[in-house]
Coordinates of C-alpha atoms in Angstrom, one line a residue:
M142 CA 0.0 0.0 0.0
T143 CA 1.3 3.4 -0.8
D144 CA 2.2 5.8 2.0
S145 CA -0.7 7.8 3.2
P146 CA -1.1 10.9 5.4
V147 CA -2.0 10.6 9.1
L148 CA -5.7 10.0 9.1
P149 CA -8.3 11.2 11.7
A150 CA -9.6 8.7 14.3
V151 CA -13.2 8.9 13.1
N152 CA -15.1 9.0 9.8
R153 CA -18.4 10.9 9.9
E154 CA -21.1 9.4 7.7
W155 CA -24.9 9.8 7.2
H156 CA -27.2 6.8 7.8
L157 CA -30.9 6.4 7.0
V158 CA -32.6 5.2 10.2
T159 CA -36.3 5.4 9.2
R160 CA -37.9 5.5 5.8
P161 CA -39.5 8.9 5.4
V162 CA -43.3 9.2 4.9
G163 CA -44.0 12.3 2.9
W164 CA -41.4 15.0 3.5
P165 CA -38.2 13.6 5.0
K166 CA -37.6 14.7 8.6
P167 CA -34.2 15.2 10.4
E168 CA -35.1 12.3 12.7
D169 CA -35.2 9.9 9.8
F170 CA -31.4 10.3 9.5
A171 CA -28.3 10.1 11.8
L172 CA -24.8 11.5 11.5
V173 CA -22.7 8.6 12.8
E174 CA -19.0 8.3 13.7
A175 CA -17.3 5.2 12.4
E176 CA -13.7 4.1 11.9
V177 CA -11.8 5.3 8.8
P178 CA -11.8 2.2 6.6
T179 CA -8.6 0.5 5.4
P180 CA -8.5 -0.2 1.7
R181 CA -8.3 -3.9 0.8
D182 CA -6.4 -5.3 -2.2
G183 CA -7.7 -3.6 -5.3
Q184 CA -9.1 -0.7 -3.4
V185 CA -8.4 3.0 -2.7
L186 CA -9.2 5.1 0.2
V187 CA -10.6 8.5 -0.8
R188 CA -11.0 11.6 1.3
N189 CA -14.1 13.2 -0.2
L190 CA -13.8 16.8 -1.0
Y191 CA -17.2 17.4 -2.7
V192 CA -20.3 15.4 -2.5
S193 CA -23.5 15.6 -4.5
V194 CA -27.1 15.7 -3.2
D195 CA -29.8 15.1 -5.9
P196 CA -33.6 14.8 -6.1
Y197 CA -33.5 11.1 -7.1
M198 CA -32.1 10.2 -3.7
R199 CA -35.6 10.8 -2.2
G200 CA -36.7 7.7 -4.2
R201 CA -33.9 5.6 -2.8
M202 CA -35.1 6.4 0.8
S203 CA -38.3 4.4 0.0
A204 CA -38.5 0.6 0.1
A205 CA -40.6 0.7 -3.1
K206 CA -39.0 -1.1 -6.1
S207 CA -37.4 1.3 -8.4
Y208 CA -34.5 1.6 -10.9
A209 CA -32.0 2.0 -8.0
A210 CA -31.8 -0.2 -4.9
P211 CA -33.3 1.4 -1.8
Y212 CA -30.9 2.7 0.8
E213 CA -30.4 0.2 3.6
L214 CA -31.6 1.2 7.0
G215 CA -28.8 1.7 9.5
K216 CA -26.2 1.8 6.7
V217 CA -24.3 4.7 5.1
M218 CA -26.1 6.3 2.1
Q219 CA -24.6 6.7 -1.3
G220 CA -24.2 9.5 -3.8
G221 CA -21.8 11.1 -6.2
A222 CA -18.5 12.4 -4.8
V223 CA -15.1 13.7 -5.9
G224 CA -12.1 13.3 -3.6
E225 CA -8.4 12.7 -3.2
V226 CA -6.8 9.3 -2.9
V227 CA -5.1 9.2 0.5
A228 CA -4.1 5.5 0.4
S229 CA -4.0 3.0 -2.5
N230 CA -3.9 -0.8 -2.7
A231 CA -4.7 -0.7 -6.4
E232 CA -2.5 -0.6 -9.4
G233 CA -2.8 2.6 -11.4
F234 CA -3.9 4.8 -8.5
A235 CA -1.5 6.8 -6.5
V236 CA -1.8 9.0 -3.4
G237 CA -2.8 12.5 -4.6
D238 CA -4.9 11.3 -7.5
H239 CA -8.3 12.8 -7.8
V240 CA -11.3 10.5 -8.5
L241 CA -15.0 10.6 -9.1
H242 CA -17.0 7.8 -7.5
F243 CA -20.4 7.0 -5.9
F244 CA -19.6 6.7 -2.2
G245 CA -20.7 10.1 -0.9
W246 CA -22.6 11.0 2.3
R247 CA -19.3 10.4 4.2
E248 CA -15.9 11.9 4.8
Y249 CA -13.7 8.9 3.8
A250 CA -14.6 6.0 1.5
A251 CA -12.8 2.8 0.7
L252 CA -13.9 1.5 -2.7
D253 CA -12.8 -0.9 -5.5
A254 CA -10.6 0.9 -7.9
K255 CA -12.9 -0.2 -10.8
N256 CA -15.5 2.1 -9.3
A257 CA -13.3 5.1 -9.4
V258 CA -12.7 7.4 -12.4
K259 CA -9.7 9.7 -12.4
V260 CA -10.5 13.4 -13.0
D261 CA -8.2 16.3 -13.7
P262 CA -8.4 19.3 -11.4
D263 CA -6.4 21.3 -13.8
A264 CA -8.9 20.8 -16.7
A265 CA -11.9 21.9 -14.7
P266 CA -12.8 22.7 -11.1
L267 CA -13.3 19.4 -9.2
S268 CA -16.9 20.3 -8.3
T269 CA -17.9 20.4 -12.0
Y270 CA -17.4 16.7 -12.3
L271 CA -20.5 16.3 -10.1
G272 CA -22.5 18.8 -12.2
V273 CA -22.0 20.5 -15.5
L274 CA -19.4 17.9 -16.7
G275 CA -20.8 15.0 -14.6
M276 CA -24.0 13.0 -14.3
T277 CA -26.3 16.0 -14.3
G278 CA -24.7 17.4 -17.5
L279 CA -24.9 14.0 -19.2
T280 CA -28.6 13.8 -18.1
A281 CA -29.3 17.1 -19.9
Y282 CA -27.4 16.1 -23.0
A283 CA -28.8 12.6 -23.4
G284 CA -32.4 13.6 -22.5
L285 CA -32.5 16.5 -24.9
L286 CA -30.6 15.1 -27.9
R287 CA -31.4 11.4 -27.7
T288 CA -34.7 10.9 -25.8
A289 CA -36.4 14.1 -27.1
S290 CA -34.7 13.9 -30.5
F291 CA -34.0 17.6 -30.5
K292 CA -33.3 19.1 -33.9
E293 CA -32.3 22.6 -35.0
G294 CA -35.3 25.0 -35.1
D295 CA -37.2 23.3 -32.3
S296 CA -39.0 25.3 -29.7
V297 CA -38.0 23.9 -26.3
F298 CA -39.7 24.2 -22.8
V299 CA -37.8 23.2 -19.7
S300 CA -39.2 22.9 -16.2
G301 CA -37.0 23.3 -13.2
A302 CA -35.0 25.4 -15.6
A303 CA -32.7 27.0 -13.0
G304 CA -31.6 23.7 -11.6
A305 CA -28.4 21.8 -12.5
V306 CA -30.0 19.7 -15.3
G307 CA -32.6 22.2 -16.6
S308 CA -30.2 25.1 -17.0
Q309 CA -27.9 23.0 -19.1
V310 CA -30.8 21.7 -21.2
G311 CA -31.8 25.2 -22.2
Q312 CA -28.3 26.3 -23.0
I313 CA -27.5 23.2 -25.0
A314 CA -30.7 23.8 -27.0
K315 CA -29.7 27.4 -27.7
L316 CA -26.2 26.4 -28.7
K317 CA -27.6 23.8 -31.1
G318 CA -30.0 26.2 -32.8
A319 CA -33.4 26.1 -31.0
S320 CA -35.9 28.6 -32.3
R321 CA -37.1 29.4 -28.9
V322 CA -36.2 28.2 -25.3
I323 CA -38.7 28.7 -22.5
G324 CA -38.1 27.9 -18.8
S325 CA -40.1 27.8 -15.6
A326 CA -38.6 28.3 -12.2
G327 CA -39.8 29.0 -8.6
S328 CA -38.8 32.6 -8.0
D329 CA -38.5 35.9 -9.8
E330 CA -34.8 35.8 -9.1
K331 CA -34.4 32.5 -10.9
V332 CA -36.4 33.8 -13.8
K333 CA -34.1 36.7 -14.1
L334 CA -31.1 34.3 -14.1
L335 CA -32.6 32.3 -16.9
L336 CA -33.1 35.4 -19.1
D337 CA -30.0 37.4 -18.3
E338 CA -27.3 34.8 -17.8
Y339 CA -28.5 31.5 -19.4
G340 CA -29.9 33.2 -22.5
F341 CA -33.4 31.7 -22.4
D342 CA -35.9 33.5 -24.7
A343 CA -38.7 33.5 -22.2
A344 CA -39.2 32.4 -18.6
F345 CA -41.8 32.5 -15.9
N346 CA -42.3 31.9 -12.2
Y347 CA -44.8 29.0 -11.9
K348 CA -45.9 30.4 -8.5
N349 CA -47.3 33.5 -10.2
G350 CA -50.3 31.8 -11.9
P351 CA -51.5 28.7 -13.7
V352 CA -48.6 27.1 -15.6
S353 CA -50.7 26.4 -18.7
E354 CA -51.6 30.1 -19.1
Q355 CA -48.1 31.3 -18.5
L356 CA -46.7 28.7 -21.0
R357 CA -49.2 29.7 -23.7
A358 CA -48.1 33.4 -23.2
A359 CA -44.4 32.5 -23.3
A360 CA -44.7 30.1 -26.3
P361 CA -47.6 31.4 -28.4
D362 CA -46.5 29.1 -31.3
G363 CA -46.4 26.0 -29.1
V364 CA -43.5 23.8 -28.1
D365 CA -41.8 21.0 -30.0
V366 CA -39.8 19.6 -27.1
Y367 CA -40.6 19.5 -23.4
F368 CA -37.9 18.4 -20.9
D369 CA -39.7 17.5 -17.7
N370 CA -38.1 17.8 -14.3
V371 CA -41.2 18.5 -12.4
G372 CA -44.3 16.6 -13.5
G373 CA -47.8 17.5 -12.3
D374 CA -49.3 20.7 -13.7
H375 CA -46.1 21.4 -15.8
L376 CA -46.6 18.1 -17.7
E377 CA -50.2 18.8 -18.3
A378 CA -49.4 22.3 -19.6
A379 CA -46.8 21.0 -21.9
V380 CA -49.2 18.4 -23.4
G381 CA -51.6 21.3 -24.0
S382 CA -49.0 23.4 -25.9
L383 CA -47.4 20.5 -27.8
N384 CA -47.0 21.0 -31.5
L385 CA -47.5 18.3 -34.2
G386 CA -44.9 15.6 -33.7
G387 CA -43.8 17.0 -30.3
R388 CA -41.7 15.0 -27.9
I389 CA -41.6 15.0 -24.2
A390 CA -38.7 13.6 -22.2
I391 CA -39.5 12.7 -18.6
C392 CA -36.4 13.2 -16.5
G393 CA -38.0 13.7 -13.1
A394 CA -41.1 14.7 -11.2
I395 CA -39.9 16.5 -8.2
S396 CA -43.4 18.0 -7.5
V397 CA -44.7 14.5 -6.5
Y398 CA -41.7 12.9 -4.8
N399 CA -43.0 13.5 -1.3
N400 CA -46.7 12.7 -2.0
T401 CA -48.2 10.0 0.2
E402 CA -51.0 9.4 -2.3
P403 CA -50.6 8.9 -6.1
A404 CA -50.8 12.2 -8.0
P405 CA -53.4 12.4 -10.7
G406 CA -52.0 12.3 -14.2
P407 CA -52.5 14.9 -16.9
K408 CA -56.2 15.2 -17.9
N409 CA -55.4 16.0 -21.5
L410 CA -53.4 13.0 -22.7
A411 CA -55.9 12.4 -25.5
R412 CA -54.2 15.5 -27.2
L413 CA -51.3 13.3 -28.0
I414 CA -53.4 11.6 -30.6
Q415 CA -54.0 14.9 -32.3
T416 CA -50.4 15.9 -32.2
R417 CA -48.9 12.4 -32.7
G418 CA -46.9 13.4 -29.7
R419 CA -44.6 11.1 -27.8
I420 CA -43.8 10.9 -24.1
E421 CA -40.7 8.9 -23.0
G422 CA -39.0 8.5 -19.7
F423 CA -35.2 8.0 -19.5
L424 CA -32.4 7.2 -17.1
V425 CA -29.0 8.6 -17.5
G426 CA -27.5 5.2 -16.7
D427 CA -28.8 3.9 -20.1
H428 CA -26.8 6.5 -22.0
Y429 CA -23.3 6.3 -20.6
D430 CA -22.1 5.4 -24.1
L431 CA -22.6 9.1 -24.9
Q432 CA -20.1 10.2 -22.2
P433 CA -17.1 10.7 -24.5
Q434 CA -19.2 12.6 -27.1
F435 CA -20.7 14.7 -24.3
V436 CA -17.3 15.7 -22.8
E437 CA -15.9 16.3 -26.2
E438 CA -18.7 18.7 -27.2
V439 CA -19.7 20.3 -23.9
G440 CA -16.2 20.6 -22.3
P441 CA -15.1 23.3 -24.7
W442 CA -18.4 25.2 -24.2
V443 CA -17.7 25.2 -20.4
R444 CA -14.1 26.3 -20.8
S445 CA -15.0 29.1 -23.3
G446 CA -17.8 30.4 -21.1
E447 CA -20.4 29.7 -23.8
L448 CA -22.2 27.4 -21.4
K449 CA -22.6 28.9 -18.0
Y450 CA -23.3 27.1 -14.8
R451 CA -24.1 27.9 -11.2
E452 CA -23.4 25.9 -8.0
T453 CA -25.0 26.3 -4.6
V454 CA -22.3 25.2 -2.2
V455 CA -23.0 24.1 1.4
E456 CA -20.0 23.7 3.7
G457 CA -19.5 20.7 6.0
I458 CA -20.6 17.0 6.2
E459 CA -22.8 18.0 9.1
N460 CA -24.9 20.0 6.7
N461 CA -25.3 17.3 4.1
L462 CA -28.9 16.5 5.1
E463 CA -29.9 20.1 5.1
A464 CA -28.4 20.5 1.6
F465 CA -30.5 17.6 0.4
L466 CA -33.7 18.9 1.9
G467 CA -32.8 22.2 0.3
V468 CA -32.8 20.5 -3.1
L469 CA -36.4 19.2 -2.5
R470 CA -37.5 22.7 -1.5
G471 CA -35.8 24.3 -4.5
D472 CA -33.3 26.3 -2.5
N473 CA -30.5 25.7 -4.9
T474 CA -29.6 27.6 -8.1
G475 CA -27.8 25.2 -10.3
K476 CA -26.1 22.2 -8.8
M477 CA -26.3 21.7 -5.1
I478 CA -22.9 20.5 -3.7
V479 CA -21.6 19.9 -0.3
K480 CA -17.9 20.9 0.3
L481 CA -16.2 18.9 3.0

């Protein structure tokens, strides 16, 4: 094993202790002190520097069958993280390397080297590998270009548009020749950000009136593509404004994640017959083959400043839970990240 720095006596990590019903409560979780793990053969020990909190994690707190295994009660949770290798028992990894992995919600993680991806802190800030150049960025890219079959000249509507995924969807659409990009967000400040910084053609605060009415005003000629991060009334509004041959990519439905009863579906789905419209859900995990193409195309946009991004950074592992709850409330602008 390569030499490692002197490590602390304890490793703080977040455990799920009760499965939340409705909105998660602080008592559903516990910040636990554990031993700093020792890497076995083929493993590295990583000191996490940045960890990700994301809306999909709410689904993993439920026992219901889903596309990702539920978090285990009494065990440390998981999530994206970027950190520094502080001990290595794996060929090809040295102390001081920086890696992207999926063992967040803790200060130190021992993991198989095959589950770590080296990243270059000189090419881009480490935090961007959790957001604009990471899973959220690839989600935007794959959902817009592959699932929604975006083409030049399309009119695009994005919900949750000031978030990490939505803001990138709108900008990629603009960079690729969208005729009009419309976004919805939850505050007037976020609407201003969409218009002034991210270059959206129109945006509205969904709290200021019925979404369907605001969308019709913002997109009088209808929409060809809807990228859905919210569900609920946004999805119904998009179906109502969908043009002939329109496509809807379902990425998330944050408006219903904490519901204890099933939410009613859109009442106007019959309109898809008239428009020959298509609704398709997708998971970023099915599109990792696009990763090289994504980095090759989007990386230069990020470096040149053509594609802008925001991060909401919360300091300290002790605030990891509050950062996650903040994502569910919509407190973040862009990617929510915890800096350890």
